[in-house]
Amino acid sequence: EVQFVEAGGGLVQAGGSLRLSCVASGFTSDDDYGIGWFRKAPGKDREGVSCFRSGAESPYYDDPVKGRFTISSGNAKNTVYLQMNSLKPEDTAVYYCAVGPCDSWYFQWNHWDQGVQVTVSS
């Protein structure tokens, strides 16, 4: 069973910053598996945000977050952080930590947690 411990999220004004953290365990780390986040806003489809895999050339970032969000790995195994800067109201969503195939151009999550709310006020 895949388990997650996610922290962060909350309410911030536009232009502000938040950091999410996630520790994932209980999954078989295939060669192409990484850890990251997708998000779901009301009335919108799920959107892959970012993922990190140590063997990938670079992390994956969805176009709307490039240059504003940074994903990094922690010292502990299967720990990742998502630093979100210059937040915009359109970043408001539930952010889900997830694992799945990941490379610099895609993220196919197949296990995820209950999510945390990120709300950006204008």
Short mmCIF file of the N, C-alpha and C atoms (twelve columns), coordinates in Angstrom:
data_MODEL
# 
_entry.id   MODEL 
# 
loop_
_atom_site.group_PDB 
_atom_site.id 
_atom_site.type_symbol 
_atom_site.label_atom_id 
_atom_site.label_alt_id 
_atom_site.label_comp_id 
_atom_site.label_asym_id 
_atom_site.label_seq_id 
_atom_site.Cartn_x 
_atom_site.Cartn_y 
_atom_site.Cartn_z 
_atom_site.pdbx_PDB_model_num 
ATOM 1   N N  . GLU A 1   0.839   -1.195 0.000   1 
ATOM 2   C CA . GLU A 1   0.000   0.000  0.000   1 
ATOM 3   C C  . GLU A 1   0.877   1.249  0.000   1 
ATOM 4   N N  . VAL A 2   0.594   2.139  -0.924  1 
ATOM 5   C CA . VAL A 2   1.344   3.386  -0.998  1 
ATOM 6   C C  . VAL A 2   0.812   4.349  0.065   1 
ATOM 7   N N  . GLN A 3   1.695   4.945  0.808   1 
ATOM 8   C CA . GLN A 3   1.306   5.901  1.841   1 
ATOM 9   C C  . GLN A 3   2.038   7.216  1.630   1 
ATOM 10  N N  . PHE A 4   1.373   8.285  2.022   1 
ATOM 11  C CA . PHE A 4   1.917   9.622  1.853   1 
ATOM 12  C C  . PHE A 4   1.792   10.391 3.166   1 
ATOM 13  N N  . VAL A 5   2.768   11.244 3.411   1 
ATOM 14  C CA . VAL A 5   2.667   12.242 4.468   1 
ATOM 15  C C  . VAL A 5   2.930   13.583 3.799   1 
ATOM 16  N N  . GLU A 6   1.884   14.356 3.651   1 
ATOM 17  C CA . GLU A 6   1.988   15.637 2.961   1 
ATOM 18  C C  . GLU A 6   1.743   16.763 3.935   1 
ATOM 19  N N  . ALA A 7   2.451   17.856 3.764   1 
ATOM 20  C CA . ALA A 7   2.286   19.021 4.622   1 
ATOM 21  C C  . ALA A 7   2.414   20.278 3.776   1 
ATOM 22  N N  . GLY A 8   1.856   21.356 4.289   1 
ATOM 23  C CA . GLY A 8   1.907   22.632 3.600   1 
ATOM 24  C C  . GLY A 8   0.523   23.039 3.164   1 
ATOM 25  N N  . GLY A 9   0.461   23.914 2.209   1 
ATOM 26  C CA . GLY A 9   -0.817  24.424 1.761   1 
ATOM 27  C C  . GLY A 9   -1.293  25.556 2.649   1 
ATOM 28  N N  . GLY A 10  -2.480  26.050 2.335   1 
ATOM 29  C CA . GLY A 10  -3.053  27.126 3.118   1 
ATOM 30  C C  . GLY A 10  -3.522  28.271 2.263   1 
ATOM 31  N N  . LEU A 11  -3.668  29.424 2.905   1 
ATOM 32  C CA . LEU A 11  -4.179  30.630 2.244   1 
ATOM 33  C C  . LEU A 11  -3.061  31.661 2.148   1 
ATOM 34  N N  . VAL A 12  -2.924  32.250 0.969   1 
ATOM 35  C CA . VAL A 12  -1.884  33.254 0.759   1 
ATOM 36  C C  . VAL A 12  -2.406  34.291 -0.225  1 
ATOM 37  N N  . GLN A 13  -1.893  35.489 -0.134  1 
ATOM 38  C CA . GLN A 13  -2.267  36.528 -1.088  1 
ATOM 39  C C  . GLN A 13  -1.501  36.344 -2.402  1 
ATOM 40  N N  . ALA A 14  -2.060  36.852 -3.470  1 
ATOM 41  C CA . ALA A 14  -1.394  36.790 -4.765  1 
ATOM 42  C C  . ALA A 14  0.004   37.414 -4.668  1 
ATOM 43  N N  . GLY A 15  0.956   36.737 -5.280  1 
ATOM 44  C CA . GLY A 15  2.334   37.177 -5.211  1 
ATOM 45  C C  . GLY A 15  3.118   36.531 -4.087  1 
ATOM 46  N N  . GLY A 16  2.420   35.862 -3.184  1 
ATOM 47  C CA . GLY A 16  3.065   35.217 -2.055  1 
ATOM 48  C C  . GLY A 16  3.618   33.843 -2.392  1 
ATOM 49  N N  . SER A 17  4.118   33.164 -1.364  1 
ATOM 50  C CA . SER A 17  4.760   31.870 -1.533  1 
ATOM 51  C C  . SER A 17  4.218   30.853 -0.538  1 
ATOM 52  N N  . LEU A 18  4.271   29.602 -0.937  1 
ATOM 53  C CA . LEU A 18  3.955   28.469 -0.065  1 
ATOM 54  C C  . LEU A 18  4.890   27.330 -0.428  1 
ATOM 55  N N  . ARG A 19  5.086   26.418 0.529   1 
ATOM 56  C CA . ARG A 19  5.882   25.231 0.256   1 
ATOM 57  C C  . ARG A 19  5.119   23.994 0.676   1 
ATOM 58  N N  . LEU A 20  5.079   23.033 -0.213  1 
ATOM 59  C CA . LEU A 20  4.497   21.729 0.081   1 
ATOM 60  C C  . LEU A 20  5.616   20.723 0.264   1 
ATOM 61  N N  . SER A 21  5.387   19.771 1.146   1 
ATOM 62  C CA . SER A 21  6.332   18.673 1.307   1 
ATOM 63  C C  . SER A 21  5.575   17.355 1.235   1 
ATOM 64  N N  . CYS A 22  6.268   16.312 0.843   1 
ATOM 65  C CA . CYS A 22  5.625   15.006 0.715   1 
ATOM 66  C C  . CYS A 22  6.665   13.913 0.922   1 
ATOM 67  N N  . VAL A 23  6.294   12.936 1.728   1 
ATOM 68  C CA . VAL A 23  7.078   11.719 1.891   1 
ATOM 69  C C  . VAL A 23  6.207   10.568 1.433   1 
ATOM 70  N N  . ALA A 24  6.683   9.796  0.495   1 
ATOM 71  C CA . ALA A 24  5.929   8.668  -0.040  1 
ATOM 72  C C  . ALA A 24  6.629   7.368  0.313   1 
ATOM 73  N N  . SER A 25  5.847   6.348  0.604   1 
ATOM 74  C CA . SER A 25  6.442   5.050  0.946   1 
ATOM 75  C C  . SER A 25  5.511   3.939  0.492   1 
ATOM 76  N N  . GLY A 26  6.045   2.730  0.473   1 
ATOM 77  C CA . GLY A 26  5.222   1.567  0.183   1 
ATOM 78  C C  . GLY A 26  5.015   1.282  -1.285  1 
ATOM 79  N N  . PHE A 27  5.805   1.912  -2.154  1 
ATOM 80  C CA . PHE A 27  5.643   1.628  -3.578  1 
ATOM 81  C C  . PHE A 27  6.940   1.076  -4.125  1 
ATOM 82  N N  . THR A 28  6.785   0.304  -5.185  1 
ATOM 83  C CA . THR A 28  7.955   -0.255 -5.854  1 
ATOM 84  C C  . THR A 28  8.522   0.793  -6.775  1 
ATOM 85  N N  . SER A 29  9.717   1.197  -6.501  1 
ATOM 86  C CA . SER A 29  10.324  2.283  -7.252  1 
ATOM 87  C C  . SER A 29  10.898  1.754  -8.562  1 
ATOM 88  N N  . ASP A 30  10.022  1.622  -9.563  1 
ATOM 89  C CA . ASP A 30  10.501  1.233  -10.880 1 
ATOM 90  C C  . ASP A 30  11.420  2.322  -11.430 1 
ATOM 91  N N  . ASP A 31  12.151  1.965  -12.455 1 
ATOM 92  C CA . ASP A 31  13.142  2.889  -13.003 1 
ATOM 93  C C  . ASP A 31  12.539  4.230  -13.402 1 
ATOM 94  N N  . ASP A 32  11.287  4.250  -13.811 1 
ATOM 95  C CA . ASP A 32  10.718  5.496  -14.305 1 
ATOM 96  C C  . ASP A 32  9.790   6.170  -13.300 1 
ATOM 97  N N  . TYR A 33  9.761   5.696  -12.063 1 
ATOM 98  C CA . TYR A 33  8.848   6.276  -11.070 1 
ATOM 99  C C  . TYR A 33  9.443   7.508  -10.417 1 
ATOM 100 N N  . GLY A 34  8.592   8.508  -10.219 1 
ATOM 101 C CA . GLY A 34  8.971   9.703  -9.506  1 
ATOM 102 C C  . GLY A 34  7.857   10.125 -8.553  1 
ATOM 103 N N  . ILE A 35  8.114   11.189 -7.839  1 
ATOM 104 C CA . ILE A 35  7.141   11.737 -6.887  1 
ATOM 105 C C  . ILE A 35  6.854   13.186 -7.289  1 
ATOM 106 N N  . GLY A 36  5.609   13.572 -7.182  1 
ATOM 107 C CA . GLY A 36  5.276   14.949 -7.546  1 
ATOM 108 C C  . GLY A 36  3.879   15.317 -7.119  1 
ATOM 109 N N  . TRP A 37  3.333   16.304 -7.805  1 
ATOM 110 C CA . TRP A 37  1.994   16.805 -7.494  1 
ATOM 111 C C  . TRP A 37  1.177   17.018 -8.758  1 
ATOM 112 N N  . PHE A 38  -0.112  16.725 -8.631  1 
ATOM 113 C CA . PHE A 38  -1.077  17.234 -9.592  1 
ATOM 114 C C  . PHE A 38  -2.098  18.047 -8.797  1 
ATOM 115 N N  . ARG A 39  -2.872  18.837 -9.480  1 
ATOM 116 C CA . ARG A 39  -3.855  19.662 -8.783  1 
ATOM 117 C C  . ARG A 39  -5.216  19.575 -9.459  1 
ATOM 118 N N  . LYS A 40  -6.233  19.912 -8.686  1 
ATOM 119 C CA . LYS A 40  -7.607  19.863 -9.187  1 
ATOM 120 C C  . LYS A 40  -8.321  21.103 -8.669  1 
ATOM 121 N N  . ALA A 41  -8.721  21.956 -9.602  1 
ATOM 122 C CA . ALA A 41  -9.491  23.144 -9.258  1 
ATOM 123 C C  . ALA A 41  -10.955 22.898 -9.596  1 
ATOM 124 N N  . PRO A 42  -11.871 23.541 -8.914  1 
ATOM 125 C CA . PRO A 42  -13.303 23.350 -9.200  1 
ATOM 126 C C  . PRO A 42  -13.616 23.649 -10.654 1 
ATOM 127 N N  . GLY A 43  -14.306 22.730 -11.296 1 
ATOM 128 C CA . GLY A 43  -14.712 22.938 -12.667 1 
ATOM 129 C C  . GLY A 43  -13.632 22.707 -13.702 1 
ATOM 130 N N  . LYS A 44  -12.470 22.281 -13.257 1 
ATOM 131 C CA . LYS A 44  -11.368 22.042 -14.186 1 
ATOM 132 C C  . LYS A 44  -10.892 20.593 -14.085 1 
ATOM 133 N N  . ASP A 45  -10.206 20.148 -15.130 1 
ATOM 134 C CA . ASP A 45  -9.625  18.813 -15.109 1 
ATOM 135 C C  . ASP A 45  -8.394  18.777 -14.219 1 
ATOM 136 N N  . ARG A 46  -8.007  17.576 -13.817 1 
ATOM 137 C CA . ARG A 46  -6.746  17.412 -13.102 1 
ATOM 138 C C  . ARG A 46  -5.600  17.895 -13.980 1 
ATOM 139 N N  . GLU A 47  -4.612  18.488 -13.329 1 
ATOM 140 C CA . GLU A 47  -3.501  19.080 -14.069 1 
ATOM 141 C C  . GLU A 47  -2.191  18.671 -13.388 1 
ATOM 142 N N  . GLY A 48  -1.327  18.011 -14.117 1 
ATOM 143 C CA . GLY A 48  -0.022  17.674 -13.566 1 
ATOM 144 C C  . GLY A 48  0.773   18.931 -13.318 1 
ATOM 145 N N  . VAL A 49  1.332   19.080 -12.151 1 
ATOM 146 C CA . VAL A 49  2.060   20.291 -11.791 1 
ATOM 147 C C  . VAL A 49  3.557   20.089 -11.945 1 
ATOM 148 N N  . SER A 50  4.080   19.083 -11.289 1 
ATOM 149 C CA . SER A 50  5.525   18.864 -11.306 1 
ATOM 150 C C  . SER A 50  5.831   17.479 -10.760 1 
ATOM 151 N N  . CYS A 51  6.955   16.922 -11.192 1 
ATOM 152 C CA . CYS A 51  7.417   15.679 -10.587 1 
ATOM 153 C C  . CYS A 51  8.937   15.626 -10.627 1 
ATOM 154 N N  . PHE A 52  9.479   14.808 -9.738  1 
ATOM 155 C CA . PHE A 52  10.923  14.672 -9.612  1 
ATOM 156 C C  . PHE A 52  11.290  13.195 -9.619  1 
ATOM 157 N N  . ARG A 53  12.279  12.862 -10.424 1 
ATOM 158 C CA . ARG A 53  12.844  11.514 -10.435 1 
ATOM 159 C C  . ARG A 53  14.357  11.680 -10.523 1 
ATOM 160 N N  . SER A 54  15.061  11.002 -9.644  1 
ATOM 161 C CA . SER A 54  16.499  11.231 -9.553  1 
ATOM 162 C C  . SER A 54  17.223  10.902 -10.853 1 
ATOM 163 N N  . GLY A 55  16.725  9.936  -11.626 1 
ATOM 164 C CA . GLY A 55  17.402  9.562  -12.853 1 
ATOM 165 C C  . GLY A 55  17.001  10.365 -14.077 1 
ATOM 166 N N  . ALA A 56  16.045  11.269 -13.919 1 
ATOM 167 C CA . ALA A 56  15.593  12.076 -15.049 1 
ATOM 168 C C  . ALA A 56  16.570  13.212 -15.334 1 
ATOM 169 N N  . GLU A 57  16.579  13.672 -16.571 1 
ATOM 170 C CA . GLU A 57  17.470  14.766 -16.955 1 
ATOM 171 C C  . GLU A 57  17.122  16.034 -16.196 1 
ATOM 172 N N  . SER A 58  15.848  16.253 -15.978 1 
ATOM 173 C CA . SER A 58  15.394  17.422 -15.240 1 
ATOM 174 C C  . SER A 58  13.991  17.144 -14.715 1 
ATOM 175 N N  . PRO A 59  13.530  17.916 -13.757 1 
ATOM 176 C CA . PRO A 59  12.161  17.719 -13.268 1 
ATOM 177 C C  . PRO A 59  11.142  18.094 -14.341 1 
ATOM 178 N N  . TYR A 60  9.930   17.611 -14.154 1 
ATOM 179 C CA . TYR A 60  8.819   18.003 -15.015 1 
ATOM 180 C C  . TYR A 60  8.090   19.184 -14.384 1 
ATOM 181 N N  . TYR A 61  7.753   20.161 -15.201 1 
ATOM 182 C CA . TYR A 61  6.900   21.281 -14.787 1 
ATOM 183 C C  . TYR A 61  5.855   21.532 -15.862 1 
ATOM 184 N N  . ASP A 62  4.629   21.716 -15.417 1 
ATOM 185 C CA . ASP A 62  3.590   22.119 -16.354 1 
ATOM 186 C C  . ASP A 62  3.856   23.569 -16.758 1 
ATOM 187 N N  . ASP A 63  3.469   23.917 -17.979 1 
ATOM 188 C CA . ASP A 63  3.783   25.257 -18.488 1 
ATOM 189 C C  . ASP A 63  3.321   26.393 -17.573 1 
ATOM 190 N N  . PRO A 64  2.108   26.345 -16.997 1 
ATOM 191 C CA . PRO A 64  1.645   27.475 -16.178 1 
ATOM 192 C C  . PRO A 64  2.495   27.746 -14.935 1 
ATOM 193 N N  . VAL A 65  3.297   26.773 -14.509 1 
ATOM 194 C CA . VAL A 65  4.052   26.959 -13.264 1 
ATOM 195 C C  . VAL A 65  5.545   27.131 -13.505 1 
ATOM 196 N N  . LYS A 66  5.968   26.975 -14.745 1 
ATOM 197 C CA . LYS A 66  7.398   27.102 -15.038 1 
ATOM 198 C C  . LYS A 66  7.908   28.482 -14.650 1 
ATOM 199 N N  . GLY A 67  9.050   28.501 -13.994 1 
ATOM 200 C CA . GLY A 67  9.645   29.752 -13.556 1 
ATOM 201 C C  . GLY A 67  9.124   30.251 -12.223 1 
ATOM 202 N N  . ARG A 68  8.061   29.647 -11.711 1 
ATOM 203 C CA . ARG A 68  7.498   30.063 -10.422 1 
ATOM 204 C C  . ARG A 68  7.592   28.967 -9.374  1 
ATOM 205 N N  . PHE A 69  7.442   27.724 -9.784  1 
ATOM 206 C CA . PHE A 69  7.482   26.584 -8.868  1 
ATOM 207 C C  . PHE A 69  8.812   25.853 -9.042  1 
ATOM 208 N N  . THR A 70  9.318   25.330 -7.914  1 
ATOM 209 C CA . THR A 70  10.544  24.546 -7.943  1 
ATOM 210 C C  . THR A 70  10.360  23.297 -7.106  1 
ATOM 211 N N  . ILE A 71  10.644  22.150 -7.702  1 
ATOM 212 C CA . ILE A 71  10.559  20.895 -6.976  1 
ATOM 213 C C  . ILE A 71  11.971  20.437 -6.648  1 
ATOM 214 N N  . SER A 72  12.128  19.848 -5.484  1 
ATOM 215 C CA . SER A 72  13.451  19.384 -5.072  1 
ATOM 216 C C  . SER A 72  13.288  18.158 -4.184  1 
ATOM 217 N N  . SER A 73  14.360  17.404 -4.067  1 
ATOM 218 C CA . SER A 73  14.334  16.225 -3.209  1 
ATOM 219 C C  . SER A 73  14.968  16.549 -1.867  1 
ATOM 220 N N  . GLY A 74  14.488  15.842 -0.851  1 
ATOM 221 C CA . GLY A 74  15.040  16.008 0.472   1 
ATOM 222 C C  . GLY A 74  16.114  14.969 0.755   1 
ATOM 223 N N  . ASN A 75  16.756  15.090 1.907   1 
ATOM 224 C CA . ASN A 75  17.789  14.134 2.275   1 
ATOM 225 C C  . ASN A 75  17.212  12.753 2.565   1 
ATOM 226 N N  . ALA A 76  16.010  12.723 3.123   1 
ATOM 227 C CA . ALA A 76  15.375  11.446 3.424   1 
ATOM 228 C C  . ALA A 76  14.849  10.822 2.140   1 
ATOM 229 N N  . LYS A 77  14.822  9.503  2.118   1 
ATOM 230 C CA . LYS A 77  14.370  8.791  0.929   1 
ATOM 231 C C  . LYS A 77  12.930  9.137  0.588   1 
ATOM 232 N N  . ASN A 78  12.669  9.303  -0.704  1 
ATOM 233 C CA . ASN A 78  11.312  9.542  -1.211  1 
ATOM 234 C C  . ASN A 78  10.656  10.761 -0.571  1 
ATOM 235 N N  . THR A 79  11.449  11.796 -0.348  1 
ATOM 236 C CA . THR A 79  10.941  13.068 0.168   1 
ATOM 237 C C  . THR A 79  11.140  14.142 -0.885  1 
ATOM 238 N N  . VAL A 80  10.078  14.867 -1.178  1 
ATOM 239 C CA . VAL A 80  10.178  15.955 -2.149  1 
ATOM 240 C C  . VAL A 80  9.496   17.197 -1.599  1 
ATOM 241 N N  . TYR A 81  9.916   18.334 -2.105  1 
ATOM 242 C CA . TYR A 81  9.360   19.621 -1.730  1 
ATOM 243 C C  . TYR A 81  8.949   20.371 -2.996  1 
ATOM 244 N N  . LEU A 82  7.882   21.140 -2.879  1 
ATOM 245 C CA . LEU A 82  7.446   22.005 -3.970  1 
ATOM 246 C C  . LEU A 82  7.384   23.429 -3.437  1 
ATOM 247 N N  . GLN A 83  8.327   24.232 -3.868  1 
ATOM 248 C CA . GLN A 83  8.338   25.641 -3.497  1 
ATOM 249 C C  . GLN A 83  7.539   26.409 -4.537  1 
ATOM 250 N N  . MET A 84  6.499   27.079 -4.097  1 
ATOM 251 C CA . MET A 84  5.605   27.795 -4.997  1 
ATOM 252 C C  . MET A 84  5.730   29.291 -4.725  1 
ATOM 253 N N  . ASN A 85  6.286   30.004 -5.680  1 
ATOM 254 C CA . ASN A 85  6.470   31.456 -5.562  1 
ATOM 255 C C  . ASN A 85  5.581   32.191 -6.553  1 
ATOM 256 N N  . SER A 86  5.438   33.474 -6.339  1 
ATOM 257 C CA . SER A 86  4.635   34.323 -7.237  1 
ATOM 258 C C  . SER A 86  3.276   33.697 -7.513  1 
ATOM 259 N N  . LEU A 87  2.635   33.264 -6.460  1 
ATOM 260 C CA . LEU A 87  1.362   32.560 -6.625  1 
ATOM 261 C C  . LEU A 87  0.287   33.483 -7.192  1 
ATOM 262 N N  . LYS A 88  -0.581  32.878 -7.988  1 
ATOM 263 C CA . LYS A 88  -1.668  33.590 -8.647  1 
ATOM 264 C C  . LYS A 88  -2.997  32.985 -8.215  1 
ATOM 265 N N  . PRO A 89  -4.074  33.751 -8.305  1 
ATOM 266 C CA . PRO A 89  -5.386  33.182 -7.955  1 
ATOM 267 C C  . PRO A 89  -5.707  31.917 -8.748  1 
ATOM 268 N N  . GLU A 90  -5.235  31.820 -9.962  1 
ATOM 269 C CA . GLU A 90  -5.511  30.626 -10.766 1 
ATOM 270 C C  . GLU A 90  -4.726  29.397 -10.302 1 
ATOM 271 N N  . ASP A 91  -3.827  29.570 -9.345  1 
ATOM 272 C CA . ASP A 91  -3.159  28.416 -8.733  1 
ATOM 273 C C  . ASP A 91  -4.016  27.779 -7.649  1 
ATOM 274 N N  . THR A 92  -5.116  28.410 -7.298  1 
ATOM 275 C CA . THR A 92  -6.002  27.867 -6.277  1 
ATOM 276 C C  . THR A 92  -6.537  26.509 -6.698  1 
ATOM 277 N N  . ALA A 93  -6.318  25.502 -5.851  1 
ATOM 278 C CA . ALA A 93  -6.716  24.131 -6.164  1 
ATOM 279 C C  . ALA A 93  -6.390  23.240 -4.975  1 
ATOM 280 N N  . VAL A 94  -6.869  22.008 -5.056  1 
ATOM 281 C CA . VAL A 94  -6.388  20.977 -4.142  1 
ATOM 282 C C  . VAL A 94  -5.158  20.343 -4.796  1 
ATOM 283 N N  . TYR A 95  -4.082  20.302 -4.056  1 
ATOM 284 C CA . TYR A 95  -2.830  19.746 -4.550  1 
ATOM 285 C C  . TYR A 95  -2.639  18.353 -3.958  1 
ATOM 286 N N  . TYR A 96  -2.423  17.392 -4.844  1 
ATOM 287 C CA . TYR A 96  -2.293  16.004 -4.439  1 
ATOM 288 C C  . TYR A 96  -0.855  15.542 -4.646  1 
ATOM 289 N N  . CYS A 97  -0.248  15.027 -3.597  1 
ATOM 290 C CA . CYS A 97  1.043   14.377 -3.756  1 
ATOM 291 C C  . CYS A 97  0.805   13.011 -4.402  1 
ATOM 292 N N  . ALA A 98  1.645   12.648 -5.346  1 
ATOM 293 C CA . ALA A 98  1.399   11.426 -6.104  1 
ATOM 294 C C  . ALA A 98  2.712   10.788 -6.540  1 
ATOM 295 N N  . VAL A 99  2.629   9.514  -6.903  1 
ATOM 296 C CA . VAL A 99  3.773   8.812  -7.477  1 
ATOM 297 C C  . VAL A 99  3.337   8.159  -8.781  1 
ATOM 298 N N  . GLY A 100 4.305   7.960  -9.669  1 
ATOM 299 C CA . GLY A 100 4.020   7.337  -10.948 1 
ATOM 300 C C  . GLY A 100 5.147   7.617  -11.920 1 
ATOM 301 N N  . PRO A 101 5.027   7.109  -13.143 1 
ATOM 302 C CA . PRO A 101 6.036   7.375  -14.164 1 
ATOM 303 C C  . PRO A 101 6.250   8.876  -14.357 1 
ATOM 304 N N  . CYS A 102 7.524   9.257  -14.384 1 
ATOM 305 C CA . CYS A 102 7.869   10.684 -14.400 1 
ATOM 306 C C  . CYS A 102 9.137   10.888 -15.214 1 
ATOM 307 N N  . ASP A 103 9.094   11.890 -16.062 1 
ATOM 308 C CA . ASP A 103 10.306  12.311 -16.744 1 
ATOM 309 C C  . ASP A 103 10.176  13.805 -17.016 1 
ATOM 310 N N  . SER A 104 11.136  14.375 -17.674 1 
ATOM 311 C CA . SER A 104 11.159  15.828 -17.817 1 
ATOM 312 C C  . SER A 104 9.999   16.372 -18.641 1 
ATOM 313 N N  . TRP A 105 9.300   15.505 -19.395 1 
ATOM 314 C CA . TRP A 105 8.210   15.993 -20.233 1 
ATOM 315 C C  . TRP A 105 6.848   15.430 -19.866 1 
ATOM 316 N N  . TYR A 106 6.741   14.619 -18.817 1 
ATOM 317 C CA . TYR A 106 5.438   14.081 -18.449 1 
ATOM 318 C C  . TYR A 106 5.431   13.579 -17.013 1 
ATOM 319 N N  . PHE A 107 4.219   13.438 -16.489 1 
ATOM 320 C CA . PHE A 107 3.992   12.845 -15.182 1 
ATOM 321 C C  . PHE A 107 2.685   12.074 -15.256 1 
ATOM 322 N N  . GLN A 108 2.751   10.767 -15.061 1 
ATOM 323 C CA . GLN A 108 1.565   9.899  -15.092 1 
ATOM 324 C C  . GLN A 108 1.359   9.333  -13.696 1 
ATOM 325 N N  . TRP A 109 0.667   10.096 -12.874 1 
ATOM 326 C CA . TRP A 109 0.461   9.668  -11.505 1 
ATOM 327 C C  . TRP A 109 -0.505  8.481  -11.459 1 
ATOM 328 N N  . ASN A 110 -0.258  7.519  -10.556 1 
ATOM 329 C CA . ASN A 110 -1.190  6.403  -10.399 1 
ATOM 330 C C  . ASN A 110 -1.457  6.054  -8.938  1 
ATOM 331 N N  . HIS A 111 -0.849  6.764  -8.032  1 
ATOM 332 C CA . HIS A 111 -1.195  6.671  -6.612  1 
ATOM 333 C C  . HIS A 111 -1.111  8.091  -6.069  1 
ATOM 334 N N  . TRP A 112 -2.059  8.450  -5.213  1 
ATOM 335 C CA . TRP A 112 -2.043  9.802  -4.683  1 
ATOM 336 C C  . TRP A 112 -2.698  9.850  -3.324  1 
ATOM 337 N N  . ASP A 113 -2.513  10.994 -2.619  1 
ATOM 338 C CA . ASP A 113 -3.049  11.114 -1.272  1 
ATOM 339 C C  . ASP A 113 -4.348  11.922 -1.291  1 
ATOM 340 N N  . GLN A 114 -4.773  12.364 -0.104  1 
ATOM 341 C CA . GLN A 114 -6.067  13.030 -0.004  1 
ATOM 342 C C  . GLN A 114 -6.005  14.493 -0.419  1 
ATOM 343 N N  . GLY A 115 -4.779  15.019 -0.562  1 
ATOM 344 C CA . GLY A 115 -4.613  16.379 -1.037  1 
ATOM 345 C C  . GLY A 115 -4.658  17.432 0.049   1 
ATOM 346 N N  . VAL A 116 -4.096  18.604 -0.292  1 
ATOM 347 C CA . VAL A 116 -4.150  19.770 0.594   1 
ATOM 348 C C  . VAL A 116 -4.658  20.950 -0.217  1 
ATOM 349 N N  . GLN A 117 -5.373  21.824 0.458   1 
ATOM 350 C CA . GLN A 117 -5.949  22.987 -0.222  1 
ATOM 351 C C  . GLN A 117 -4.918  24.109 -0.283  1 
ATOM 352 N N  . VAL A 118 -4.777  24.683 -1.455  1 
ATOM 353 C CA . VAL A 118 -3.998  25.899 -1.655  1 
ATOM 354 C C  . VAL A 118 -4.955  26.946 -2.198  1 
ATOM 355 N N  . THR A 119 -5.074  28.049 -1.476  1 
ATOM 356 C CA . THR A 119 -5.968  29.129 -1.887  1 
ATOM 357 C C  . THR A 119 -5.167  30.415 -2.009  1 
ATOM 358 N N  . VAL A 120 -5.257  31.044 -3.163  1 
ATOM 359 C CA . VAL A 120 -4.545  32.291 -3.423  1 
ATOM 360 C C  . VAL A 120 -5.594  33.383 -3.629  1 
ATOM 361 N N  . SER A 121 -5.581  34.360 -2.753  1 
ATOM 362 C CA . SER A 121 -6.554  35.450 -2.832  1 
ATOM 363 C C  . SER A 121 -5.990  36.593 -3.672  1 
ATOM 364 N N  . SER A 122 -6.889  37.274 -4.347  1 
ATOM 365 C CA . SER A 122 -6.460  38.385 -5.218  1 
ATOM 366 C C  . SER A 122 -6.425  39.699 -4.454  1 
# 
